[in-house]
PDB file of C-alpha atoms and ligand atoms in Angstrom:
ATOM      1  CA  UNK A   1     126.435  66.783 125.978  1.00  0.00           C
ATOM      2  CA  UNK A   2     129.441  69.148 125.828  1.00  0.00           C
ATOM      3  CA  UNK A   3     129.474  71.472 122.808  1.00  0.00           C
ATOM      4  CA  UNK A   4     131.267  74.404 121.340  1.00  0.00           C
ATOM      5  CA  UNK A   5     129.406  76.845 119.137  1.00  0.00           C
ATOM      6  CA  UNK A   6     131.734  78.620 116.775  1.00  0.00           C
ATOM      7  CA  UNK A   7     131.553  81.051 113.921  1.00  0.00           C
ATOM      8  CA  UNK A   8     132.059  84.740 113.100  1.00  0.00           C
ATOM      9  CA  UNK A   9     130.458  87.673 114.870  1.00  0.00           C
ATOM     10  CA  UNK A  10     126.815  88.067 114.078  1.00  0.00           C
ATOM     11  CA  UNK A  11     126.361  84.492 112.787  1.00  0.00           C
ATOM     12  CA  UNK A  12     123.864  83.736 115.519  1.00  0.00           C
ATOM     13  CA  UNK A  13     125.895  81.805 118.055  1.00  0.00           C
ATOM     14  CA  UNK A  14     124.115  83.333 121.083  1.00  0.00           C
ATOM     15  CA  UNK A  15     120.652  82.761 119.622  1.00  0.00           C
ATOM     16  CA  UNK A  16     121.355  79.159 118.747  1.00  0.00           C
ATOM     17  CA  UNK A  17     123.157  78.460 122.018  1.00  0.00           C
ATOM     18  CA  UNK A  18     120.104  79.578 123.937  1.00  0.00           C
ATOM     19  CA  UNK A  19     117.792  77.280 121.899  1.00  0.00           C
ATOM     20  CA  UNK A  20     120.176  74.311 122.249  1.00  0.00           C
ATOM     21  CA  UNK A  21     120.460  75.015 125.961  1.00  0.00           C
ATOM     22  CA  UNK A  22     116.710  74.625 126.267  1.00  0.00           C
ATOM     23  CA  UNK A  23     116.537  71.575 124.012  1.00  0.00           C
ATOM     24  CA  UNK A  24     119.278  69.598 125.735  1.00  0.00           C
ATOM     25  CA  UNK A  25     118.715  71.002 129.234  1.00  0.00           C
ATOM     26  CA  UNK A  26     122.314  72.205 129.674  1.00  0.00           C
ATOM     27  CA  UNK A  27     123.617  75.704 130.353  1.00  0.00           C
ATOM     28  CA  UNK A  28     124.779  78.015 127.545  1.00  0.00           C
ATOM     29  CA  UNK A  29     127.967  79.755 128.628  1.00  0.00           C
ATOM     30  CA  UNK A  30     128.932  82.855 126.678  1.00  0.00           C
ATOM     31  CA  UNK A  31     132.279  84.482 127.554  1.00  0.00           C
ATOM     32  CA  UNK A  32     131.033  87.686 125.863  1.00  0.00           C
ATOM     33  CA  UNK A  33     127.913  87.767 128.067  1.00  0.00           C
ATOM     34  CA  UNK A  34     130.022  87.119 131.184  1.00  0.00           C
ATOM     35  CA  UNK A  35     132.309  89.995 130.246  1.00  0.00           C
ATOM     36  CA  UNK A  36     129.356  92.303 129.455  1.00  0.00           C
ATOM     37  CA  UNK A  37     127.702  91.463 132.788  1.00  0.00           C
ATOM     38  CA  UNK A  38     130.954  92.362 134.631  1.00  0.00           C
ATOM     39  CA  UNK A  39     131.300  95.520 132.591  1.00  0.00           C
ATOM     40  CA  UNK A  40     127.820  96.639 133.412  1.00  0.00           C
ATOM     41  CA  UNK A  41     128.373  96.019 137.109  1.00  0.00           C
ATOM     42  CA  UNK A  42     131.857  97.534 136.974  1.00  0.00           C
ATOM     43  CA  UNK A  43     133.503  94.609 138.776  1.00  0.00           C
ATOM     44  CA  UNK A  44     137.292  94.362 138.807  1.00  0.00           C
ATOM     45  CA  UNK A  45     137.067  91.832 135.922  1.00  0.00           C
ATOM     46  CA  UNK A  46     134.769  94.211 134.031  1.00  0.00           C
ATOM     47  CA  UNK A  47     137.177  97.135 134.469  1.00  0.00           C
ATOM     48  CA  UNK A  48     140.096  95.035 133.242  1.00  0.00           C
ATOM     49  CA  UNK A  49     138.220  93.730 130.237  1.00  0.00           C
ATOM     50  CA  UNK A  50     136.624  97.028 129.197  1.00  0.00           C
ATOM     51  CA  UNK A  51     139.362  98.595 127.058  1.00  0.00           C
ATOM     52  CA  UNK A  52     139.965  95.385 125.093  1.00  0.00           C
ATOM     53  CA  UNK A  53     136.233  94.919 124.434  1.00  0.00           C
ATOM     54  CA  UNK A  54     135.665  98.504 123.365  1.00  0.00           C
ATOM     55  CA  UNK A  55     138.515  98.153 120.843  1.00  0.00           C
ATOM     56  CA  UNK A  56     137.097  94.871 119.551  1.00  0.00           C
ATOM     57  CA  UNK A  57     140.222  93.008 120.722  1.00  0.00           C
ATOM     58  CA  UNK A  58     140.387  89.710 122.619  1.00  0.00           C
ATOM     59  CA  UNK A  59     140.547  90.046 126.372  1.00  0.00           C
ATOM     60  CA  UNK A  60     143.876  88.531 127.549  1.00  0.00           C
ATOM     61  CA  UNK A  61     143.844  84.736 127.786  1.00  0.00           C
ATOM     62  CA  UNK A  62     144.768  84.659 131.430  1.00  0.00           C
ATOM     63  CA  UNK A  63     141.525  86.433 132.414  1.00  0.00           C
ATOM     64  CA  UNK A  64     139.382  84.597 129.875  1.00  0.00           C
ATOM     65  CA  UNK A  65     140.653  81.126 130.726  1.00  0.00           C
ATOM     66  CA  UNK A  66     140.062  81.737 134.396  1.00  0.00           C
ATOM     67  CA  UNK A  67     136.418  82.719 133.966  1.00  0.00           C
ATOM     68  CA  UNK A  68     135.758  79.632 131.875  1.00  0.00           C
ATOM     69  CA  UNK A  69     137.505  77.349 134.297  1.00  0.00           C
ATOM     70  CA  UNK A  70     135.444  78.756 137.223  1.00  0.00           C
ATOM     71  CA  UNK A  71     132.211  78.559 135.236  1.00  0.00           C
ATOM     72  CA  UNK A  72     132.767  74.929 134.105  1.00  0.00           C
ATOM     73  CA  UNK A  73     133.385  73.941 137.735  1.00  0.00           C
ATOM     74  CA  UNK A  74     129.887  75.098 138.798  1.00  0.00           C
ATOM     75  CA  UNK A  75     127.218  72.630 139.709  1.00  0.00           C
ATOM     76  CA  UNK A  76     124.932  73.213 136.783  1.00  0.00           C
ATOM     77  CA  UNK A  77     127.742  72.358 134.365  1.00  0.00           C
ATOM     78  CA  UNK A  78     128.033  68.774 135.634  1.00  0.00           C
ATOM     79  CA  UNK A  79     125.775  67.301 132.988  1.00  0.00           C
ATOM     80  CA  UNK A  80     127.065  69.255 130.029  1.00  0.00           C
ATOM     81  CA  UNK A  81     127.215  72.731 128.560  1.00  0.00           C
ATOM     82  CA  UNK A  82     127.481  74.764 125.391  1.00  0.00           C
ATOM     83  CA  UNK A  83     130.376  77.177 125.134  1.00  0.00           C
ATOM     84  CA  UNK A  84     129.674  80.242 122.988  1.00  0.00           C
ATOM     85  CA  UNK A  85     132.609  82.486 122.080  1.00  0.00           C
ATOM     86  CA  UNK A  86     135.361  80.299 123.580  1.00  0.00           C
ATOM     87  CA  UNK A  87     137.934  79.078 122.577  1.00  0.00           C
ATOM     88  CA  UNK A  88     138.947  81.923 120.220  1.00  0.00           C
ATOM     89  CA  UNK A  89     142.658  81.334 119.720  1.00  0.00           C
ATOM     90  CA  UNK A  90     145.133  78.418 119.827  1.00  0.00           C
ATOM     91  CA  UNK A  91     146.182  79.106 123.442  1.00  0.00           C
ATOM     92  CA  UNK A  92     142.535  78.949 124.533  1.00  0.00           C
ATOM     93  CA  UNK A  93     142.089  75.598 122.766  1.00  0.00           C
ATOM     94  CA  UNK A  94     145.019  74.265 124.766  1.00  0.00           C
ATOM     95  CA  UNK A  95     143.696  75.745 128.025  1.00  0.00           C
ATOM     96  CA  UNK A  96     140.301  74.194 127.390  1.00  0.00           C
ATOM     97  CA  UNK A  97     141.855  70.800 126.593  1.00  0.00           C
ATOM     98  CA  UNK A  98     143.680  70.966 129.932  1.00  0.00           C
ATOM     99  CA  UNK A  99     140.540  71.959 131.860  1.00  0.00           C
ATOM    100  CA  UNK A 100     138.507  69.185 130.344  1.00  0.00           C
ATOM    101  CA  UNK A 101     141.298  66.612 130.885  1.00  0.00           C
ATOM    102  CA  UNK A 102     141.393  67.665 134.587  1.00  0.00           C
ATOM    103  CA  UNK A 103     137.641  67.404 134.897  1.00  0.00           C
ATOM    104  CA  UNK A 104     137.611  64.090 132.995  1.00  0.00           C
ATOM    105  CA  UNK A 105     134.870  65.369 130.720  1.00  0.00           C
ATOM    106  CA  UNK A 106     135.760  65.306 127.023  1.00  0.00           C
ATOM    107  CA  UNK A 107     134.182  67.547 124.413  1.00  0.00           C
ATOM    108  CA  UNK A 108     131.581  65.953 122.123  1.00  0.00           C
ATOM    109  CA  UNK A 109     131.196  68.323 119.205  1.00  0.00           C
ATOM    110  CA  UNK A 110     132.093  71.786 117.813  1.00  0.00           C
ATOM    111  CA  UNK A 111     129.273  73.350 115.807  1.00  0.00           C
ATOM    112  CA  UNK A 112     130.477  75.869 113.189  1.00  0.00           C
ATOM    113  CA  UNK A 113     127.802  78.244 111.981  1.00  0.00           C
ATOM    114  CA  UNK A 114     128.436  79.842 108.586  1.00  0.00           C
ATOM    115  CA  UNK A 115     127.181  82.946 106.823  1.00  0.00           C
ATOM    116  CA  UNK A 116     128.529  85.306 104.188  1.00  0.00           C
ATOM    117  CA  UNK A 117     130.223  88.502 105.340  1.00  0.00           C
ATOM    118  CA  UNK A 118     127.475  90.802 103.991  1.00  0.00           C
ATOM    119  CA  UNK A 119     124.880  88.887 106.039  1.00  0.00           C
ATOM    120  CA  UNK A 120     127.034  89.265 109.183  1.00  0.00           C
ATOM    121  CA  UNK A 121     127.502  93.000 108.662  1.00  0.00           C
ATOM    122  CA  UNK A 122     123.779  93.515 108.102  1.00  0.00           C
ATOM    123  CA  UNK A 123     122.859  91.588 111.273  1.00  0.00           C
ATOM    124  CA  UNK A 124     125.369  93.474 113.413  1.00  0.00           C
ATOM    125  CA  UNK A 125     124.211  96.838 112.117  1.00  0.00           C
ATOM    126  CA  UNK A 126     120.640  95.786 113.091  1.00  0.00           C
ATOM    127  CA  UNK A 127     121.797  94.623 116.514  1.00  0.00           C
ATOM    128  CA  UNK A 128     123.679  97.880 117.025  1.00  0.00           C
ATOM    129  CA  UNK A 129     120.520  99.838 116.352  1.00  0.00           C
ATOM    130  CA  UNK A 130     118.323  97.601 118.584  1.00  0.00           C
ATOM    131  CA  UNK A 131     120.608  96.813 121.549  1.00  0.00           C
ATOM    132  CA  UNK A 132     123.221  99.521 121.474  1.00  0.00           C
ATOM    133  CA  UNK A 133     126.054  97.158 122.423  1.00  0.00           C
ATOM    134  CA  UNK A 134     129.046  99.488 122.986  1.00  0.00           C
ATOM    135  CA  UNK A 135     131.339  97.314 120.833  1.00  0.00           C
ATOM    136  CA  UNK A 136     129.013  97.272 117.847  1.00  0.00           C
ATOM    137  CA  UNK A 137     130.642 100.362 116.353  1.00  0.00           C
ATOM    138  CA  UNK A 138     131.833  99.996 112.727  1.00  0.00           C
ATOM    139  CA  UNK A 139     135.481 100.110 113.842  1.00  0.00           C
ATOM    140  CA  UNK A 140     135.082  97.508 116.560  1.00  0.00           C
ATOM    141  CA  UNK A 141     133.026  95.255 114.291  1.00  0.00           C
ATOM    142  CA  UNK A 142     135.673  95.405 111.563  1.00  0.00           C
ATOM    143  CA  UNK A 143     138.351  94.646 114.137  1.00  0.00           C
ATOM    144  CA  UNK A 144     136.452  91.651 115.576  1.00  0.00           C
ATOM    145  CA  UNK A 145     135.862  90.136 112.166  1.00  0.00           C
ATOM    146  CA  UNK A 146     139.529  90.591 111.296  1.00  0.00           C
ATOM    147  CA  UNK A 147     140.603  88.908 114.587  1.00  0.00           C
ATOM    148  CA  UNK A 148     138.115  86.142 113.931  1.00  0.00           C
ATOM    149  CA  UNK A 149     139.591  85.385 110.494  1.00  0.00           C
ATOM    150  CA  UNK A 150     143.101  85.478 111.759  1.00  0.00           C
ATOM    151  CA  UNK A 151     142.901  83.713 115.150  1.00  0.00           C
ATOM    152  CA  UNK A 152     139.619  81.843 115.419  1.00  0.00           C
ATOM    153  CA  UNK A 153     138.717  80.516 111.949  1.00  0.00           C
ATOM    154  CA  UNK A 154     141.903  78.358 111.835  1.00  0.00           C
ATOM    155  CA  UNK A 155     140.714  76.552 114.984  1.00  0.00           C
ATOM    156  CA  UNK A 156     137.951  74.882 113.031  1.00  0.00           C
ATOM    157  CA  UNK A 157     140.609  72.659 111.418  1.00  0.00           C
ATOM    158  CA  UNK A 158     141.665  71.425 114.839  1.00  0.00           C
ATOM    159  CA  UNK A 159     138.150  70.206 115.619  1.00  0.00           C
ATOM    160  CA  UNK A 160     137.716  68.884 112.068  1.00  0.00           C
ATOM    161  CA  UNK A 161     140.909  66.816 112.536  1.00  0.00           C
ATOM    162  CA  UNK A 162     139.521  65.437 115.793  1.00  0.00           C
ATOM    163  CA  UNK A 163     136.368  64.372 113.939  1.00  0.00           C
ATOM    164  CA  UNK A 164     134.192  66.667 116.081  1.00  0.00           C
ATOM    165  CA  UNK A 165     133.283  69.402 113.675  1.00  0.00           C
ATOM    166  CA  UNK A 166     129.675  69.876 112.528  1.00  0.00           C
ATOM    167  CA  UNK A 167     129.248  72.651 109.937  1.00  0.00           C
ATOM    168  CA  UNK A 168     125.800  74.230 109.686  1.00  0.00           C
ATOM    169  CA  UNK A 169     124.440  76.829 107.318  1.00  0.00           C
ATOM    170  CA  UNK A 170     123.573  79.859 109.519  1.00  0.00           C
ATOM    171  CA  UNK A 171     121.318  81.587 106.954  1.00  0.00           C
ATOM    172  CA  UNK A 172     117.567  81.131 107.219  1.00  0.00           C
ATOM    173  CA  UNK A 173     114.875  81.188 109.870  1.00  0.00           C
ATOM    174  CA  UNK A 174     116.132  80.861 113.458  1.00  0.00           C
ATOM    175  CA  UNK A 175     114.005  77.711 114.119  1.00  0.00           C
ATOM    176  CA  UNK A 176     115.129  76.165 110.839  1.00  0.00           C
ATOM    177  CA  UNK A 177     118.810  76.648 111.683  1.00  0.00           C
ATOM    178  CA  UNK A 178     118.183  75.160 115.116  1.00  0.00           C
ATOM    179  CA  UNK A 179     116.565  72.113 113.508  1.00  0.00           C
ATOM    180  CA  UNK A 180     119.576  71.698 111.213  1.00  0.00           C
ATOM    181  CA  UNK A 181     121.922  71.663 114.182  1.00  0.00           C
ATOM    182  CA  UNK A 182     119.867  69.183 116.207  1.00  0.00           C
ATOM    183  CA  UNK A 183     119.523  66.936 113.172  1.00  0.00           C
ATOM    184  CA  UNK A 184     123.288  66.673 112.957  1.00  0.00           C
ATOM    185  CA  UNK A 185     123.948  66.325 116.666  1.00  0.00           C
ATOM    186  CA  UNK A 186     121.112  63.948 117.393  1.00  0.00           C
ATOM    187  CA  UNK A 187     118.046  64.482 119.600  1.00  0.00           C
TER     188      UNK A 187
HETATM  189  N1  ATP B   1     137.200  83.739 124.315  1.00  0.00           N
HETATM  190  C1  ATP B   1     137.435  85.060 124.430  1.00  0.00           C
HETATM  191  N2  ATP B   1     138.735  85.501 124.470  1.00  0.00           N
HETATM  192  C2  ATP B   1     138.998  86.772 124.643  1.00  0.00           C
HETATM  193  N3  ATP B   1     138.068  87.740 124.664  1.00  0.00           N
HETATM  194  C3  ATP B   1     136.789  87.404 124.555  1.00  0.00           C
HETATM  195  C4  ATP B   1     136.396  86.038 124.448  1.00  0.00           C
HETATM  196  N4  ATP B   1     135.030  85.961 124.389  1.00  0.00           N
HETATM  197  C5  ATP B   1     134.606  87.225 124.468  1.00  0.00           C
HETATM  198  N5  ATP B   1     135.639  88.127 124.546  1.00  0.00           N
HETATM  199  C6  ATP B   1     135.564  89.560 124.623  1.00  0.00           C
HETATM  200  O1  ATP B   1     134.237  89.972 124.673  1.00  0.00           O
HETATM  201  C7  ATP B   1     133.856  90.717 123.454  1.00  0.00           C
HETATM  202  C8  ATP B   1     132.395  90.364 123.057  1.00  0.00           C
HETATM  203  O2  ATP B   1     132.361  88.962 122.766  1.00  0.00           O
HETATM  204  P1  ATP B   1     131.068  88.305 122.065  1.00  0.00           P
HETATM  205  O3  ATP B   1     131.403  86.904 121.799  1.00  0.00           O
HETATM  206  O4  ATP B   1     129.851  88.627 122.803  1.00  0.00           O
HETATM  207  O5  ATP B   1     130.920  89.155 120.788  1.00  0.00           O
HETATM  208  P2  ATP B   1     131.203  88.953 119.268  1.00  0.00           P
HETATM  209  O6  ATP B   1     132.651  88.587 119.087  1.00  0.00           O
HETATM  210  O7  ATP B   1     130.721  90.121 118.596  1.00  0.00           O
HETATM  211  O8  ATP B   1     130.268  87.729 118.884  1.00  0.00           O
HETATM  212  P3  ATP B   1     128.691  87.650 118.725  1.00  0.00           P
HETATM  213  O9  ATP B   1     128.294  88.493 117.496  1.00  0.00           O
HETATM  214  O10 ATP B   1     128.402  86.226 118.521  1.00  0.00           O
HETATM  215  O11 ATP B   1     128.073  88.203 119.962  1.00  0.00           O
HETATM  216  C9  ATP B   1     134.952  90.312 122.447  1.00  0.00           C
HETATM  217  O12 ATP B   1     135.080  91.287 121.428  1.00  0.00           O
HETATM  218  C10 ATP B   1     136.178  90.224 123.362  1.00  0.00           C
HETATM  219  O13 ATP B   1     136.676  91.472 123.712  1.00  0.00           O
HETATM  220 MG1   MG B   2     127.223  86.461 120.936  1.00  0.00          MG
END
């Protein structure tokens, strides 16, 4: 199974991607986690991405597309994957389409998690207190949500038009939300 997990910041993409990864036995690939890992280890990629991430902006497509392409080519991605946090703009949709055409592995579904803005803000404030993610400052959060609305939310229409979109209510218990997703995707 090849899946996208989409939705605004704080909606629970990472949490649900991890549960789906376990359920379906496929890797969950988060571009944000890859960038954070590189930042922490101060790799060249991390240094290049840092300023964008701290400001809550998208890292340039060239860098982002390359890390996804390399990751999808790895052995453990042969039998499927879940992409969390990618694609995030129209150019990334096109880049992903090309990668998948080259690999001969079409996408199955895009899961869109939904929650009201006050729920998202509350969850991110909690995460900032617990995990101290450097980009969970009020300014960076506001900027990320604004970028999401402008660049990422319109992508849902693309997957809807392809008949691939599955919309799931992201409010409730974690296990309950997970069950909602699996019910729609199939066991
Ligand atoms: N597809 C992408 N394109 C460009 N930049 C990205 C992409 N994915 C992640 N990033 C960079 O990494 C940062 C963190 O991404 P990540 O998805 O972890 O956080 P997020 O947007 O707050 O969502 P979530 O709340 O689900 O973790 C983004 O703000 C951005 O700078
Ligand atoms: Mg995340």
